[in-house]
Structures are given as C-alpha cells and as structure tokens.
Short mmCIF file of C-alpha atoms in Angstrom, two decimals:
data_model
loop_
_atom_site.label_atom_id
_atom_site.label_comp_id
_atom_site.label_asym_id
_atom_site.label_seq_id
_atom_site.Cartn_x
_atom_site.Cartn_y
_atom_site.Cartn_z
CA UNK A 1 0.00 0.00 0.00
CA UNK A 2 1.49 3.39 -0.95
CA UNK A 3 1.66 6.20 1.57
CA UNK A 4 0.18 8.62 -0.96
CA UNK A 5 -1.89 8.45 -4.14
CA UNK A 6 -1.54 11.52 -6.36
CA UNK A 7 -4.35 11.98 -8.88
CA UNK A 8 -3.16 13.72 -12.04
CA UNK A 9 0.17 13.32 -13.83
CA UNK A 10 0.49 16.88 -15.08
CA UNK A 11 3.24 19.21 -13.93
CA UNK A 12 1.71 19.83 -10.50
CA UNK A 13 0.98 16.15 -9.88
CA UNK A 14 4.49 15.21 -10.98
CA UNK A 15 5.94 17.75 -8.55
CA UNK A 16 3.75 16.46 -5.70
CA UNK A 17 4.90 12.91 -6.39
CA UNK A 18 8.55 13.99 -6.63
CA UNK A 19 8.67 15.93 -3.37
CA UNK A 20 6.61 13.35 -1.46
CA UNK A 21 8.98 10.59 -2.61
CA UNK A 22 11.97 12.75 -1.73
CA UNK A 23 10.57 12.95 1.81
CA UNK A 24 10.66 9.15 1.97
CA UNK A 25 7.01 8.45 1.17
CA UNK A 26 5.93 5.78 -1.30
CA UNK A 27 3.76 7.31 -4.02
CA UNK A 28 1.41 6.00 -6.68
CA UNK A 29 0.76 8.59 -9.39
CA UNK A 30 -2.39 7.90 -11.43
CA UNK A 31 -3.83 9.55 -14.50
CA UNK A 32 -6.65 8.55 -16.81
CA UNK A 33 -4.49 9.69 -19.74
CA UNK A 34 -0.74 10.09 -20.11
CA UNK A 35 1.91 12.11 -18.33
CA UNK A 36 1.36 15.80 -19.18
CA UNK A 37 -1.59 14.84 -21.37
CA UNK A 38 -3.86 17.63 -20.16
CA UNK A 39 -3.24 21.31 -19.43
CA UNK A 40 0.50 20.80 -18.95
CA UNK A 41 0.90 19.64 -22.54
CA UNK A 42 -0.99 22.69 -23.81
CA UNK A 43 1.04 25.39 -22.11
CA UNK A 44 4.09 27.51 -22.81
CA UNK A 45 6.11 26.43 -19.79
CA UNK A 46 6.17 29.82 -18.09
CA UNK A 47 7.99 30.34 -14.79
CA UNK A 48 7.04 33.92 -14.00
CA UNK A 49 7.19 36.51 -11.26
CA UNK A 50 6.55 39.49 -13.55
CA UNK A 51 2.79 38.99 -13.91
CA UNK A 52 1.94 38.75 -10.21
CA UNK A 53 0.79 41.42 -7.80
CA UNK A 54 2.53 41.56 -4.39
CA UNK A 55 0.94 39.08 -2.03
CA UNK A 56 0.70 35.36 -1.34
CA UNK A 57 0.91 34.19 -4.97
CA UNK A 58 4.02 36.27 -5.64
CA UNK A 59 5.62 34.81 -2.50
CA UNK A 60 4.82 31.35 -3.88
CA UNK A 61 6.32 32.27 -7.24
CA UNK A 62 9.55 33.60 -5.74
CA UNK A 63 10.17 30.37 -3.83
CA UNK A 64 9.17 28.29 -6.83
CA UNK A 65 11.67 30.13 -9.05
CA UNK A 66 14.43 29.08 -6.69
CA UNK A 67 13.17 25.49 -6.68
CA UNK A 68 13.07 25.44 -10.49
CA UNK A 69 16.72 26.48 -10.57
CA UNK A 70 17.59 23.63 -8.20
CA UNK A 71 15.57 21.10 -10.19
CA UNK A 72 17.17 22.21 -13.44
CA UNK A 73 20.62 21.70 -11.94
CA UNK A 74 19.70 18.21 -10.75
CA UNK A 75 18.15 17.29 -14.11
CA UNK A 76 21.25 18.06 -16.15
CA UNK A 77 22.63 14.61 -15.42
CA UNK A 78 19.58 13.02 -17.11
CA UNK A 79 19.34 15.38 -20.05
CA UNK A 80 17.56 18.36 -18.50
CA UNK A 81 14.20 19.77 -19.50
CA UNK A 82 15.09 22.88 -21.51
CA UNK A 83 15.18 25.25 -18.56
CA UNK A 84 15.89 28.73 -19.92
CA UNK A 85 16.36 31.65 -17.49
CA UNK A 86 15.78 34.04 -20.38
CA UNK A 87 14.00 36.78 -18.43
CA UNK A 88 10.84 38.62 -19.33
CA UNK A 89 10.38 42.01 -20.96
CA UNK A 90 7.07 43.81 -20.45
CA UNK A 91 6.57 46.70 -22.87
CA UNK A 92 4.34 49.74 -22.55
CA UNK A 93 2.44 51.29 -25.45
CA UNK A 94 2.37 54.78 -23.90
CA UNK A 95 3.63 56.82 -20.96
CA UNK A 96 0.52 56.19 -18.84
CA UNK A 97 0.94 52.41 -19.13
CA UNK A 98 4.66 52.73 -18.43
CA UNK A 99 3.94 54.63 -15.21
CA UNK A 100 1.57 51.86 -14.09
CA UNK A 101 4.15 49.17 -14.91
CA UNK A 102 6.85 51.08 -13.05
CA UNK A 103 4.60 51.45 -9.99
CA UNK A 104 3.82 47.70 -10.02
CA UNK A 105 7.51 46.85 -10.32
CA UNK A 106 8.28 49.06 -7.35
CA UNK A 107 5.74 47.20 -5.21
CA UNK A 108 7.02 43.81 -6.41
CA UNK A 109 10.52 44.75 -5.29
CA UNK A 110 9.41 44.40 -1.67
CA UNK A 111 8.97 40.67 -2.33
CA UNK A 112 12.45 40.26 -3.76
CA UNK A 113 11.55 40.66 -7.42
CA UNK A 114 14.29 42.15 -9.58
CA UNK A 115 12.76 44.64 -12.05
CA UNK A 116 14.86 46.93 -14.24
CA UNK A 117 13.36 49.91 -16.06
CA UNK A 118 14.13 50.01 -19.79
CA UNK A 119 13.87 53.37 -21.54
CA UNK A 120 12.33 53.58 -24.99
CA UNK A 121 15.69 54.08 -26.67
CA UNK A 122 17.12 51.05 -24.84
CA UNK A 123 14.47 48.52 -25.86
CA UNK A 124 16.34 47.62 -29.05
CA UNK A 125 19.40 46.69 -26.97
CA UNK A 126 17.33 43.92 -25.38
CA UNK A 127 15.10 43.03 -28.35
CA UNK A 128 16.62 44.23 -31.65
CA UNK A 129 13.60 43.10 -33.70
CA UNK A 130 10.95 44.72 -31.47
CA UNK A 131 8.66 47.18 -33.24
CA UNK A 132 9.47 50.87 -32.70
CA UNK A 133 7.21 53.27 -30.87
CA UNK A 134 6.93 51.72 -27.41
CA UNK A 135 7.27 54.10 -24.47
CA UNK A 136 9.60 51.78 -22.57
CA UNK A 137 9.37 48.63 -20.51
CA UNK A 138 10.40 46.63 -17.47
CA UNK A 139 12.93 43.80 -17.63
CA UNK A 140 12.42 40.87 -15.23
CA UNK A 141 15.58 38.71 -15.25
CA UNK A 142 14.03 36.11 -12.89
CA UNK A 143 11.42 35.00 -15.43
CA UNK A 144 12.20 31.66 -17.09
CA UNK A 145 10.78 28.99 -19.35
CA UNK A 146 10.79 25.18 -19.30
CA UNK A 147 9.59 22.52 -21.70
CA UNK A 148 6.60 21.47 -19.54
CA UNK A 149 5.99 17.97 -20.89
CA UNK A 150 9.66 17.06 -20.60
CA UNK A 151 9.89 18.58 -17.13
CA UNK A 152 6.90 16.59 -15.87
CA UNK A 153 8.30 13.35 -17.30
CA UNK A 154 11.72 13.98 -15.75
CA UNK A 155 10.22 14.58 -12.29
CA UNK A 156 8.07 11.45 -12.46
CA UNK A 157 11.13 9.32 -13.18
CA UNK A 158 13.57 11.23 -10.97
CA UNK A 159 12.86 9.54 -7.62
CA UNK A 160 12.59 5.78 -7.03
CA UNK A 161 9.63 5.98 -4.65
CA UNK A 162 7.12 6.82 -7.40
CA UNK A 163 4.96 4.23 -9.19
CA UNK A 164 3.25 5.57 -12.31
CA UNK A 165 -0.12 4.24 -13.51
CA UNK A 166 -1.38 5.94 -16.66
CA UNK A 167 -4.63 5.02 -18.39
CA UNK A 168 -6.11 4.63 -14.91
CA UNK A 169 -9.24 6.66 -14.25
CA UNK A 170 -10.17 7.43 -10.65
CA UNK A 171 -13.88 6.75 -10.23
CA UNK A 172 -14.23 7.24 -6.49
CA UNK A 173 -12.54 8.17 -3.23
CA UNK A 174 -12.35 5.42 -0.61
CA UNK A 175 -13.42 6.54 2.84
CA UNK A 176 -13.76 4.95 6.24
CA UNK A 177 -14.98 6.71 9.35
CA UNK A 178 -15.10 10.01 7.49
CA UNK A 179 -11.45 9.76 6.47
CA UNK A 180 -9.94 9.17 3.05
CA UNK A 181 -8.31 5.75 2.76
CA UNK A 182 -7.45 5.58 -0.95
CA UNK A 183 -9.01 5.73 -4.39
CA UNK A 184 -11.24 3.54 -6.51
CA UNK A 185 -10.24 3.12 -10.14
CA UNK A 186 -11.70 1.37 -13.15
CA UNK A 187 -9.10 -1.37 -12.63
CA UNK A 188 -9.37 -1.77 -8.86
CA UNK A 189 -8.95 0.01 -5.53
CA UNK A 190 -5.69 1.59 -4.37
CA UNK A 191 -5.58 1.94 -0.58
CA UNK A 192 -3.37 4.77 0.69
CA UNK A 193 -2.72 6.86 3.76
CA UNK A 194 -3.38 10.12 1.89
CA UNK A 195 -4.77 11.25 -1.45
CA UNK A 196 -3.64 14.36 -3.35
CA UNK A 197 -6.02 15.95 -5.82
CA UNK A 198 -3.75 17.33 -8.56
CA UNK A 199 -6.45 17.12 -11.20
CA UNK A 200 -5.89 20.58 -12.68
CA UNK A 201 -8.98 21.76 -14.52
CA UNK A 202 -10.81 18.65 -13.32
CA UNK A 203 -9.87 19.28 -9.67
CA UNK A 204 -13.45 20.21 -8.85
CA UNK A 205 -14.76 16.92 -10.21
CA UNK A 206 -12.22 14.96 -8.18
CA UNK A 207 -13.09 16.92 -5.03
CA UNK A 208 -16.75 16.08 -5.64
CA UNK A 209 -15.89 12.37 -5.47
CA UNK A 210 -15.05 13.02 -1.81
CA UNK A 211 -18.21 15.06 -1.29
CA UNK A 212 -16.61 18.51 -1.19
CA UNK A 213 -16.80 21.46 -3.51
CA UNK A 214 -13.96 23.36 -5.15
CA UNK A 215 -15.04 26.20 -7.49
CA UNK A 216 -12.57 25.40 -10.28
CA UNK A 217 -13.60 26.22 -13.84
CA UNK A 218 -11.89 25.77 -17.22
CA UNK A 219 -10.54 28.92 -18.88
CA UNK A 220 -9.61 28.21 -22.50
CA UNK A 221 -6.52 29.58 -24.18
CA UNK A 222 -4.98 29.22 -27.65
CA UNK A 223 -1.33 29.21 -28.70
CA UNK A 224 0.07 29.64 -32.19
CA UNK A 225 3.35 27.92 -33.09
CA UNK A 226 5.53 29.15 -35.95
CA UNK A 227 7.77 27.19 -38.24
CA UNK A 228 11.31 26.68 -36.88
CA UNK A 229 13.45 29.69 -37.73
CA UNK A 230 16.97 29.22 -39.06
CA UNK A 231 20.25 30.46 -37.67
CA UNK A 232 19.90 29.30 -34.08
CA UNK A 233 17.05 29.09 -31.59
CA UNK A 234 14.20 31.05 -33.16
CA UNK A 235 16.45 33.42 -35.04
CA UNK A 236 18.35 34.33 -38.15
CA UNK A 237 22.00 34.94 -38.96
CA UNK A 238 22.08 38.01 -36.70
CA UNK A 239 20.84 36.10 -33.67
CA UNK A 240 17.50 35.14 -32.11
CA UNK A 241 14.41 36.93 -33.36
CA UNK A 242 12.99 36.92 -29.81
CA UNK A 243 15.41 36.87 -26.88
CA UNK A 244 13.09 37.08 -23.87
CA UNK A 245 9.48 36.36 -23.05
CA UNK A 246 8.00 39.58 -24.41
CA UNK A 247 4.51 40.77 -23.68
CA UNK A 248 2.41 43.90 -23.36
CA UNK A 249 0.96 45.26 -20.15
CA UNK A 250 -2.48 43.98 -21.13
CA UNK A 251 -1.30 40.47 -20.28
CA UNK A 252 -1.00 41.36 -16.58
CA UNK A 253 -4.52 42.81 -16.64
CA UNK A 254 -5.96 39.73 -18.35
CA UNK A 255 -4.33 37.34 -15.86
CA UNK A 256 -6.14 39.09 -13.00
CA UNK A 257 -9.44 39.47 -14.84
CA UNK A 258 -12.69 37.78 -13.77
CA UNK A 259 -14.31 38.16 -17.19
CA UNK A 260 -15.97 35.19 -18.85
CA UNK A 261 -15.55 36.77 -22.27
CA UNK A 262 -12.66 36.63 -24.69
CA UNK A 263 -9.52 38.54 -23.76
CA UNK A 264 -6.28 38.50 -25.74
CA UNK A 265 -2.89 40.10 -25.19
CA UNK A 266 0.36 39.86 -27.09
CA UNK A 267 2.83 37.31 -25.68
CA UNK A 268 5.76 36.16 -27.81
CA UNK A 269 8.69 33.90 -26.93
CA UNK A 270 11.10 31.51 -28.58
CA UNK A 271 11.87 27.87 -27.84
CA UNK A 272 15.05 25.82 -28.05
CA UNK A 273 13.48 23.91 -30.94
CA UNK A 274 13.55 27.07 -33.05
CA UNK A 275 9.84 27.78 -33.04
CA UNK A 276 8.13 30.90 -31.70
CA UNK A 277 5.13 30.58 -29.38
CA UNK A 278 2.40 33.21 -29.70
CA UNK A 279 -0.34 33.82 -27.15
CA UNK A 280 -2.30 34.57 -25.13
CA UNK A 281 -6.09 34.27 -25.06
CA UNK A 282 -8.49 33.68 -22.19
CA UNK A 283 -12.20 32.84 -22.21
CA UNK A 284 -14.59 30.71 -20.18
CA UNK A 285 -16.45 28.46 -22.62
CA UNK A 286 -16.50 25.21 -20.66
CA UNK A 287 -14.47 22.41 -22.22
CA UNK A 288 -15.20 23.47 -25.80
CA UNK A 289 -12.13 22.63 -27.94
CA UNK A 290 -13.49 24.17 -31.14
CA UNK A 291 -10.67 26.00 -32.94
CA UNK A 292 -11.50 29.69 -33.25
CA UNK A 293 -9.92 31.18 -36.37
CA UNK A 294 -10.84 34.75 -35.35
CA UNK A 295 -8.97 34.31 -32.04
CA UNK A 296 -5.93 32.88 -33.82
CA UNK A 297 -6.00 35.74 -36.32
CA UNK A 298 -6.13 38.27 -33.49
CA UNK A 299 -3.16 36.62 -31.76
CA UNK A 300 -1.19 36.70 -35.02
CA UNK A 301 -1.93 40.41 -35.53
CA UNK A 302 -0.88 41.25 -31.99
CA UNK A 303 2.34 39.28 -32.35
CA UNK A 304 3.23 41.05 -35.61
CA UNK A 305 2.57 44.39 -33.89
CA UNK A 306 5.28 43.41 -31.39
CA UNK A 307 7.68 41.81 -33.88
CA UNK A 308 7.02 42.92 -37.48
CA UNK A 309 9.41 40.26 -38.84
CA UNK A 310 6.85 37.62 -37.86
CA UNK A 311 4.65 38.80 -40.73
CA UNK A 312 6.86 36.74 -43.06
CA UNK A 313 6.87 33.64 -40.83
CA UNK A 314 4.39 30.78 -41.23
CA UNK A 315 2.32 29.42 -38.37
CA UNK A 316 2.48 25.62 -38.58
CA UNK A 317 0.02 24.67 -35.88
CA UNK A 318 -2.21 25.90 -33.07
CA UNK A 319 -3.47 24.24 -29.94
CA UNK A 320 -5.69 25.03 -26.99
CA UNK A 321 -5.71 24.15 -23.32
CA UNK A 322 -7.84 24.83 -20.27
CA UNK A 323 -6.46 26.78 -17.34
CA UNK A 324 -7.90 25.68 -13.96
CA UNK A 325 -9.47 28.98 -12.95
CA UNK A 326 -10.34 29.71 -9.31
CA UNK A 327 -12.50 32.82 -8.70
CA UNK A 328 -10.16 34.35 -6.11
CA UNK A 329 -7.14 33.77 -8.40
CA UNK A 330 -5.26 31.75 -5.81
CA UNK A 331 -4.39 28.06 -6.10
CA UNK A 332 -5.84 25.50 -3.70
CA UNK A 333 -3.00 23.88 -1.77
CA UNK A 334 -3.15 21.80 1.39
CA UNK A 335 -5.27 19.55 3.57
CA UNK A 336 -9.03 19.71 3.19
CA UNK A 337 -10.49 20.27 6.69
CA UNK A 338 -13.79 18.75 5.55
CA UNK A 339 -12.30 15.36 4.70
CA UNK A 340 -9.22 14.20 6.64
CA UNK A 341 -6.61 12.53 4.46
CA UNK A 342 -7.51 14.54 1.34
CA UNK A 343 -5.07 17.15 0.05
CA UNK A 344 -5.54 19.52 -2.86
CA UNK A 345 -2.99 20.85 -5.33
CA UNK A 346 -4.98 22.51 -8.09
CA UNK A 347 -6.60 25.75 -9.25
CA UNK A 348 -3.38 27.45 -10.42
CA UNK A 349 -4.96 28.84 -13.61
CA UNK A 350 -2.11 29.82 -15.97
CA UNK A 351 0.62 29.62 -13.32
CA UNK A 352 0.61 25.86 -12.78
CA UNK A 353 3.96 25.21 -14.44
CA UNK A 354 5.72 27.98 -12.59
CA UNK A 355 4.16 27.15 -9.20
CA UNK A 356 4.41 23.36 -9.48
CA UNK A 357 7.61 22.84 -7.45
CA UNK A 358 6.52 24.98 -4.51
CA UNK A 359 3.09 23.32 -4.55
CA UNK A 360 4.68 19.86 -4.46
CA UNK A 361 7.03 20.90 -1.68
CA UNK A 362 4.24 22.36 0.49
CA UNK A 363 1.98 19.34 0.02
CA UNK A 364 4.80 16.97 0.95
CA UNK A 365 5.63 19.02 4.04
CA UNK A 366 2.00 19.13 5.13
CA UNK A 367 1.55 15.38 4.66
CA UNK A 368 4.68 14.55 6.67
CA UNK A 369 4.02 17.15 9.35
CA UNK A 370 7.16 19.12 8.54
CA UNK A 371 7.28 22.88 9.00
CA UNK A 372 6.09 24.46 5.71
CA UNK A 373 8.67 26.63 3.99
CA UNK A 374 6.10 29.42 3.73
CA UNK A 375 2.66 30.03 5.20
CA UNK A 376 0.14 27.88 3.26
CA UNK A 377 -2.93 29.43 4.90
CA UNK A 378 -3.87 31.80 2.02
CA UNK A 379 -4.17 28.77 -0.27
CA UNK A 380 -5.98 26.50 2.17
CA UNK A 381 -9.03 24.54 0.96
CA UNK A 382 -10.55 25.68 4.23
CA UNK A 383 -11.55 28.93 2.55
CA UNK A 384 -14.26 26.91 0.81
CA UNK A 385 -15.39 25.16 4.00
CA UNK A 386 -18.81 26.77 3.81
CA UNK A 387 -19.63 24.64 0.78
CA UNK A 388 -21.92 21.67 1.31
CA UNK A 389 -20.27 18.35 2.07
CA UNK A 390 -21.32 14.77 2.58
CA UNK A 391 -19.52 11.69 3.77
CA UNK A 392 -19.48 8.30 2.12
#
C-alpha cells in the first residue's frame, strides 16, 4: 500500500509525487491519460514573477523560481528539460501604461523581485527586432521557461519511490470513518494513507468524489506555433528573433481578470526547438475545444505588432488548453479540513507550471508534518469550507 496516491500526472501532480517521494514516502501517481496529457501539454512552460501582484501568490512564485533552478541543476545529469532563465520584458504602449508598470515593479521589489526599467531608446538593446514606438518597458531577469511535458516526465522518473499508472481513471474516493483511505479506479482500488487531488482543470470533479466542492472552472486559451526559424534558436543569422518572453501590459490585466468573455494580449517567446510561441487568449467556454480562427487571427496580428518580422513567418500549428481557474485567483494547496486525508494541489490557472515545485514541496511538508517553507494558509481549501459536504 502506498503512503500517498496523487491523482493527475500533469506538472503539478508530478511535482507532488517527486517531493513526497523525496521525503521518503511511497507514491502512486495515477492519470486517466498520459503524463502531461492535459493542461501541462498545452502550455508555454512559463515560470514567471513578472505577472503577479505583491501578495501570497508572488511569494509562492519567488520560492518556486528558486526550486526550479535547483531542479534544473539536478536534471542536467539526465538530459535536462530545456530550462531557460531568459527573463521577461514587459513593454508599454504609452507613458501612462509605463507609469503603471513602473509602480507595479516598485511594489514587487518588496517581495524580492528584480525589475529593471528600460527606456524607450534602450528597448532595441534587449530586443533588436521589437517594433518601434513603445514608451519603454520593465525587464524581469528572474522570469524563465521550461519545456513542460519534458519537465513533468523527468520529475516522475527522478525519484525511485514513485509508481506511475497511466490510463487509470479514478472513479471514487475510498473513505472509512469520514477519512480518506485511498481511491477507486476502473481497474481496482488503491488503498493509501493520503490522497492528493492534482487534477488541474478537473480538480473540482475529483473533489466532488469526496463530497466537497472546489469552485474550479476551465478557462480556455490558444497558442500559435511558428515554423522553426533558421540560424539558431528562433532566429536568423544576426541572432534570435525573440530573446526574452516579451509581452504587453495587457497580459498582466488579463491574468487578473474575472471576465468570462474573450480577452487577448500579445505574448511572444522563442523555444530551443527554433519555433516561436504566440499567445495569449483567455475565455470561459467550458471544455469546448473548437478551434477559433478569429482568435488565432487576433493573436497573429498582436504578435506582428510586437515583432514585425513575424509577418513573413508561417504558423504551422495551433493548440488550446484549459487553465484551472479559481475565482479568487489563488491556487488550492493543502489539507481539506472537511475530509481528513484529502489534500488539494490545483486551481493554479495559468501559473501551474511555474508554481508546481513549490506546490509539491508544500503538500509533501503538510503530509509529513514538517514545517512548511512558507505560510500555506492563504491557499488553504478551508476557505471553501462553507460549501456543502457529505460523507461516504
């Protein structure tokens, strides 16, 4: 019998399994699909501090950035996972937006964020192919990128205490005396001392199997992928076309938005494979995977407005994913006070890749009774304790 069953083999579930096993626990990681087959496989791999307001989530992100650096160092011996500490550049269309960005950066500095103002005439030093006319920007050297599917796979295989069971759908939560004692799957029961809900966008459905409610909803987003560019990673003979993660200030606003409607903002970054990733869109349309050509066209126009050279580059594919949106914009991390033995690690929206290591670390520390590295209370499932519950 494993000490822990982790439901969901995306980036967050992989990190929960990794850190729990590192603490000496035996772990069974289950997923009805494949490793990184859900939201993780549909993301850009962002590890960001630049898009977060000062507060609990930014504190999480700062610790997670450090953990990502440690994990990347460890993973080099097994091939790595394309960790790129490339930094992020946020650009402002006018002086008013630049003042708002500068004010935000000043507040973020109190949490340890490094933010460097970039004057309009200095933008080309950082991004030579950026369109002219921007009022300036803020450079965030702590922002990074990973290949999310590769990173999840590396973590799953990194520690010997983890047993992976893909193609295994969880159909129920085993309970005895009001306490979780394992999971029921289509192929049999798996008893365990604790269960971790790392179901991402489906975290609410998994919580419901234990009779509790988590208000997690899918928030769809599209990404365009260009053809590989020659002359190095996403560049030409003069160097990379895009050197950082580059986005406009509207991206920060959209991340914090509660709107159900479509929102798009220009986000452009390169990959080690030579492609350029173009985002980002957000809309709440349930689990509708219908490809929206108008949304893709809008993303393409916004990307060309940032980098005019992209007008001559072909898009070779597009894909969509569903961010696990929580109405208060904070992830759900920790023990559920309504059902002893059940832990949650979901609801990260678009920050799941970046916050995965710190989420896994906190869950492992809470399960083992160790002192958490930071206060988990703002992310506690207890904030939903007023929701109706039943026991099986």
